[in-house]
Amino acid sequence: MKEAVLYSRTTGKVRCTACSRYCLLGEGQTGFCGVRKNVGGKLYLLVYGRAAALAVDPIEKKPLYHYLPGGRVLSMSTSGCSWSCSYCQNYDISQRREIVGEHLEPEQVVKIALESGSDGISYTYNEPSIFSEYAHDIGILAKKHGLFSTFVSNGYESEESIPYLSEFLDAISIDFKGNGNDAFGRKYIGIMSYSPVFETLKRLKSAGIYTEVTDLVVPVKGLGDNLDDARTLSSWIRDNLGPNTPLHFTRFHPDYKMRDVPVTPVETLERHYEIAKEEGLRFVYVGNILGHRLENTYCPNCGKEMIERYGFQIIRNDITSEGRCPFCGEDMHIIRNRTLNFPR
Ligand code: SF4
């Protein structure tokens, strides 16, 4: 464990400022996430140097489709989470309230990433903002070795954390784990409101951190798969982040406490896609449906298929090294495109 950076002291207590819960902790108390504790009037990150999961993934799995397509990332997590989603697929680590994982200092994580041939490191599987200081120290070191850093996050970061994260964070995938509907958030996620997520998205844009957005479409009627919410979210992204922001509608799979809810029908996801396109978003995807045509990237100007995917694998990438459509010259808004022979 290590003393945290993101906290402040008040009379006899400490206030954690890593996420929007802003837990106020008396002596010996641990925050909602289970990994930040007041010990002797100081806040400690209990999972500093403890990696609960490590794996090399395609960056498409995050999902990040417009950031170094075909890149490989060392994915890592700790235990704990700031949300309590009833259908979490990683609940064995995220909802665990004990400190688990291999002892790995930042230098060791970077060494593993380099030896694995990864292009970057992704902090994922559980919510990374709760272990910001660990990610920060890894990320700063990783950058010196030419590795980028990405978060897969619920967007519940505090205002105070964004400048700290921007010291190392290159890209982020913000996953609403739902559709931004507060009633859904209260019932299935354990948050009162999604408004901190929307604020985070605006702050990330101001900080220049590359961002893609995911809406997990949970088929609980009228709450998780509401088409009006899909329209509201799409128009908000268009107006606040810009029409070139990629939006992913992903398929729900039953898990954890919601094993009785079926997978999202394909037609529901396709309807969400159509609505986002109607609202003017130019790069919209459906996810978790192997081989679906809407996993691919199409030129928003001429409509030609640019990147063909199968799940997280890239089968073909026709985008030019300048990030443009080879047919009409349209800017495809790809960050660090590589004209690689795919798959690697
Ligand atoms: S990260 Fe969030 S949930 Fe965890 S202690 Fe800090 S404010 Fe509370």
Tab-separated table of C-alpha atoms in Angstrom, residues 131-323:
chain	number	residue	atom	x	y	z
A	131	PHE	CA	-6.274	2.996	-8.298
A	132	SER	CA	-5.255	6.201	-10.091
A	133	GLU	CA	-1.953	6.583	-8.206
A	134	TYR	CA	-0.757	3.085	-9.163
A	135	ALA	CA	-1.801	3.629	-12.795
A	136	HIS	CA	-0.157	7.062	-12.756
A	137	ASP	CA	3.226	5.756	-11.634
A	138	ILE	CA	3.111	2.927	-14.171
A	139	GLY	CA	1.931	5.273	-16.921
A	140	ILE	CA	4.642	7.884	-16.352
A	141	LEU	CA	7.297	5.179	-16.542
A	142	ALA	CA	5.629	3.512	-19.530
A	143	LYS	CA	5.679	6.775	-21.461
A	144	LYS	CA	9.472	6.955	-21.072
A	145	HIS	CA	9.614	3.592	-22.838
A	146	GLY	CA	7.286	4.674	-25.668
A	147	LEU	CA	4.184	2.931	-24.349
A	148	PHE	CA	0.833	4.720	-24.308
A	149	SER	CA	-1.780	4.382	-21.547
A	150	THR	CA	-5.518	3.879	-21.754
A	151	PHE	CA	-8.323	3.567	-19.219
A	152	VAL	CA	-11.516	1.599	-19.585
A	153	SER	CA	-13.606	3.546	-17.135
A	154	ASN	CA	-17.141	4.184	-15.950
A	155	GLY	CA	-16.500	7.931	-16.185
A	156	TYR	CA	-17.034	8.532	-12.471
A	157	GLU	CA	-13.682	10.297	-12.120
A	158	SER	CA	-13.662	13.358	-9.892
A	159	GLU	CA	-12.913	16.833	-11.228
A	160	GLU	CA	-9.694	16.816	-9.162
A	161	SER	CA	-8.412	13.637	-10.772
A	162	ILE	CA	-8.437	14.762	-14.411
A	163	PRO	CA	-5.283	16.956	-14.296
A	164	TYR	CA	-3.480	14.144	-12.467
A	165	LEU	CA	-4.589	11.540	-15.008
A	166	SER	CA	-3.731	13.792	-17.936
A	167	GLU	CA	-0.062	13.562	-16.895
A	168	PHE	CA	0.048	10.086	-18.422
A	169	LEU	CA	-3.291	9.066	-19.911
A	170	ASP	CA	-3.495	9.087	-23.721
A	171	ALA	CA	-6.882	7.537	-24.417
A	172	ILE	CA	-9.979	6.408	-22.574
A	173	SER	CA	-13.028	4.323	-23.262
A	174	ILE	CA	-15.939	5.574	-21.172
A	175	ASP	CA	-18.457	2.803	-20.622
A	176	PHE	CA	-21.812	3.936	-19.273
A	177	LYS	CA	-22.573	0.253	-18.412
A	178	GLY	CA	-26.045	1.410	-19.405
A	179	ASN	CA	-27.521	4.278	-21.378
A	180	GLY	CA	-27.196	7.334	-19.154
A	181	ASN	CA	-30.711	7.004	-17.714
A	182	ASP	CA	-30.609	7.915	-14.001
A	183	ALA	CA	-33.433	5.525	-13.080
A	184	PHE	CA	-31.396	2.698	-14.594
A	185	GLY	CA	-28.285	3.852	-12.754
A	186	ARG	CA	-30.103	3.887	-9.408
A	187	LYS	CA	-31.675	0.460	-9.887
A	188	TYR	CA	-28.830	-1.549	-11.408
A	189	ILE	CA	-25.556	0.326	-10.823
A	190	GLY	CA	-25.830	1.875	-7.383
A	191	ILE	CA	-25.360	5.502	-8.418
A	192	MET	CA	-27.818	8.340	-7.921
A	193	SER	CA	-27.073	10.101	-11.187
A	194	TYR	CA	-25.069	9.856	-14.385
A	195	SER	CA	-24.291	13.574	-14.347
A	196	PRO	CA	-20.688	13.062	-13.093
A	197	VAL	CA	-20.055	10.873	-16.155
A	198	PHE	CA	-21.210	13.610	-18.513
A	199	GLU	CA	-19.035	16.118	-16.659
A	200	THR	CA	-16.035	13.772	-16.933
A	201	LEU	CA	-16.546	13.470	-20.680
A	202	LYS	CA	-16.433	17.253	-21.056
A	203	ARG	CA	-13.328	17.487	-18.866
A	204	LEU	CA	-11.562	14.756	-20.829
A	205	LYS	CA	-12.214	16.675	-24.018
A	206	SER	CA	-10.809	19.861	-22.465
A	207	ALA	CA	-7.755	17.914	-21.253
A	208	GLY	CA	-7.125	16.546	-24.754
A	209	ILE	CA	-7.479	12.885	-23.775
A	210	TYR	CA	-8.720	10.857	-26.738
A	211	THR	CA	-12.165	9.398	-25.915
A	212	GLU	CA	-14.593	6.794	-27.222
A	213	VAL	CA	-17.972	6.074	-25.608
A	214	THR	CA	-19.788	2.795	-24.953
A	215	ASP	CA	-23.475	2.248	-24.191
A	216	LEU	CA	-24.170	-1.262	-22.898
A	217	VAL	CA	-27.733	-2.004	-23.991
A	218	VAL	CA	-29.285	-3.993	-21.153
A	219	PRO	CA	-32.641	-5.402	-22.293
A	220	VAL	CA	-34.684	-4.569	-19.209
A	221	LYS	CA	-37.697	-3.072	-20.915
A	222	GLY	CA	-38.012	0.658	-20.971
A	223	LEU	CA	-34.958	1.286	-18.816
A	224	GLY	CA	-31.826	-0.261	-20.299
A	225	ASP	CA	-32.922	-0.421	-23.938
A	226	ASN	CA	-34.970	2.756	-24.234
A	227	LEU	CA	-34.609	4.256	-27.710
A	228	ASP	CA	-35.325	7.777	-26.445
A	229	ASP	CA	-32.316	7.444	-24.143
A	230	ALA	CA	-30.192	6.308	-27.081
A	231	ARG	CA	-31.253	9.439	-28.949
A	232	THR	CA	-30.574	11.685	-25.970
A	233	LEU	CA	-27.110	10.192	-25.452
A	234	SER	CA	-26.253	10.415	-29.138
A	235	SER	CA	-27.285	14.042	-29.481
A	236	TRP	CA	-25.419	14.909	-26.271
A	237	ILE	CA	-22.228	13.346	-27.642
A	238	ARG	CA	-22.676	15.158	-30.965
A	239	ASP	CA	-23.160	18.533	-29.273
A	240	ASN	CA	-20.543	18.211	-26.530
A	241	LEU	CA	-17.819	15.914	-27.856
A	242	GLY	CA	-18.367	16.260	-31.581
A	243	PRO	CA	-19.873	14.061	-34.323
A	244	ASN	CA	-16.597	12.225	-34.944
A	245	THR	CA	-16.609	10.660	-31.459
A	246	PRO	CA	-16.975	6.878	-31.849
A	247	LEU	CA	-20.002	5.411	-30.045
A	248	HIS	CA	-20.316	1.673	-29.368
A	249	PHE	CA	-23.606	-0.039	-28.557
A	250	THR	CA	-22.659	-3.329	-26.959
A	251	ARG	CA	-24.636	-6.469	-26.360
A	252	PHE	CA	-25.524	-7.463	-22.807
A	253	HIS	CA	-24.714	-10.974	-21.624
A	254	PRO	CA	-26.374	-12.335	-18.474
A	255	ASP	CA	-24.017	-12.501	-15.492
A	256	TYR	CA	-23.633	-12.031	-11.719
A	257	LYS	CA	-27.045	-11.138	-10.211
A	258	MET	CA	-28.800	-10.811	-13.568
A	259	ARG	CA	-28.427	-14.236	-15.111
A	260	ASP	CA	-32.164	-14.356	-15.840
A	261	VAL	CA	-32.061	-11.432	-18.300
A	262	PRO	CA	-31.504	-12.584	-21.904
A	263	VAL	CA	-28.864	-11.257	-24.294
A	264	THR	CA	-29.769	-8.075	-26.151
A	265	PRO	CA	-31.627	-8.819	-29.398
A	266	VAL	CA	-29.583	-7.946	-32.493
A	267	GLU	CA	-32.468	-5.841	-33.851
A	268	THR	CA	-32.431	-3.696	-30.695
A	269	LEU	CA	-28.756	-2.894	-31.199
A	270	GLU	CA	-29.301	-2.185	-34.899
A	271	ARG	CA	-32.094	0.249	-34.005
A	272	HIS	CA	-29.767	2.009	-31.554
A	273	TYR	CA	-27.178	2.277	-34.335
A	274	GLU	CA	-29.729	3.843	-36.712
A	275	ILE	CA	-30.785	6.392	-34.105
A	276	ALA	CA	-27.202	7.468	-33.425
A	277	LYS	CA	-26.625	7.875	-37.162
A	278	GLU	CA	-29.862	9.903	-37.457
A	279	GLU	CA	-28.488	12.169	-34.726
A	280	GLY	CA	-25.408	12.842	-36.821
A	281	LEU	CA	-22.754	10.633	-35.227
A	282	ARG	CA	-20.376	9.505	-37.950
A	283	PHE	CA	-18.661	6.477	-36.382
A	284	VAL	CA	-21.138	4.169	-34.684
A	285	TYR	CA	-20.643	0.482	-33.898
A	286	VAL	CA	-22.389	-2.487	-32.400
A	287	GLY	CA	-20.290	-4.789	-30.257
A	288	ASN	CA	-20.294	-8.332	-28.852
A	289	ILE	CA	-21.981	-9.751	-31.977
A	290	LEU	CA	-19.340	-11.754	-33.804
A	291	GLY	CA	-19.214	-11.101	-37.523
A	292	HIS	CA	-21.903	-8.394	-37.586
A	293	ARG	CA	-21.382	-5.875	-40.388
A	294	LEU	CA	-21.677	-2.969	-37.913
A	295	GLU	CA	-18.443	-4.067	-36.222
A	296	ASN	CA	-16.745	-2.589	-39.290
A	297	THR	CA	-15.670	0.980	-39.968
A	298	TYR	CA	-17.294	2.695	-42.935
A	299	CYS	CA	-16.343	5.980	-44.548
A	300	PRO	CA	-19.005	8.458	-43.402
A	301	ASN	CA	-18.700	10.298	-46.722
A	302	CYS	CA	-18.680	7.657	-49.487
A	303	GLY	CA	-19.918	4.685	-47.418
A	304	LYS	CA	-17.101	2.315	-48.439
A	305	GLU	CA	-15.949	-0.256	-45.896
A	306	MET	CA	-12.604	0.850	-44.473
A	307	ILE	CA	-11.792	-1.565	-41.643
A	308	GLU	CA	-13.202	-5.072	-41.596
A	309	ARG	CA	-13.308	-6.718	-38.165
A	310	TYR	CA	-14.234	-10.076	-36.786
A	311	GLY	CA	-14.760	-9.595	-33.092
A	312	PHE	CA	-11.608	-7.919	-31.828
A	313	GLN	CA	-9.504	-8.970	-34.809
A	314	ILE	CA	-8.825	-6.694	-37.742
A	315	ILE	CA	-9.144	-8.585	-41.012
A	316	ARG	CA	-8.424	-5.664	-43.345
A	317	ASN	CA	-7.580	-1.978	-42.959
A	318	ASP	CA	-7.745	0.208	-46.068
A	319	ILE	CA	-7.329	3.566	-44.324
A	320	THR	CA	-4.305	5.441	-45.634
A	321	SER	CA	-1.276	6.183	-43.472
A	322	GLU	CA	-2.596	9.755	-43.294
A	323	GLY	CA	-5.813	8.422	-41.771
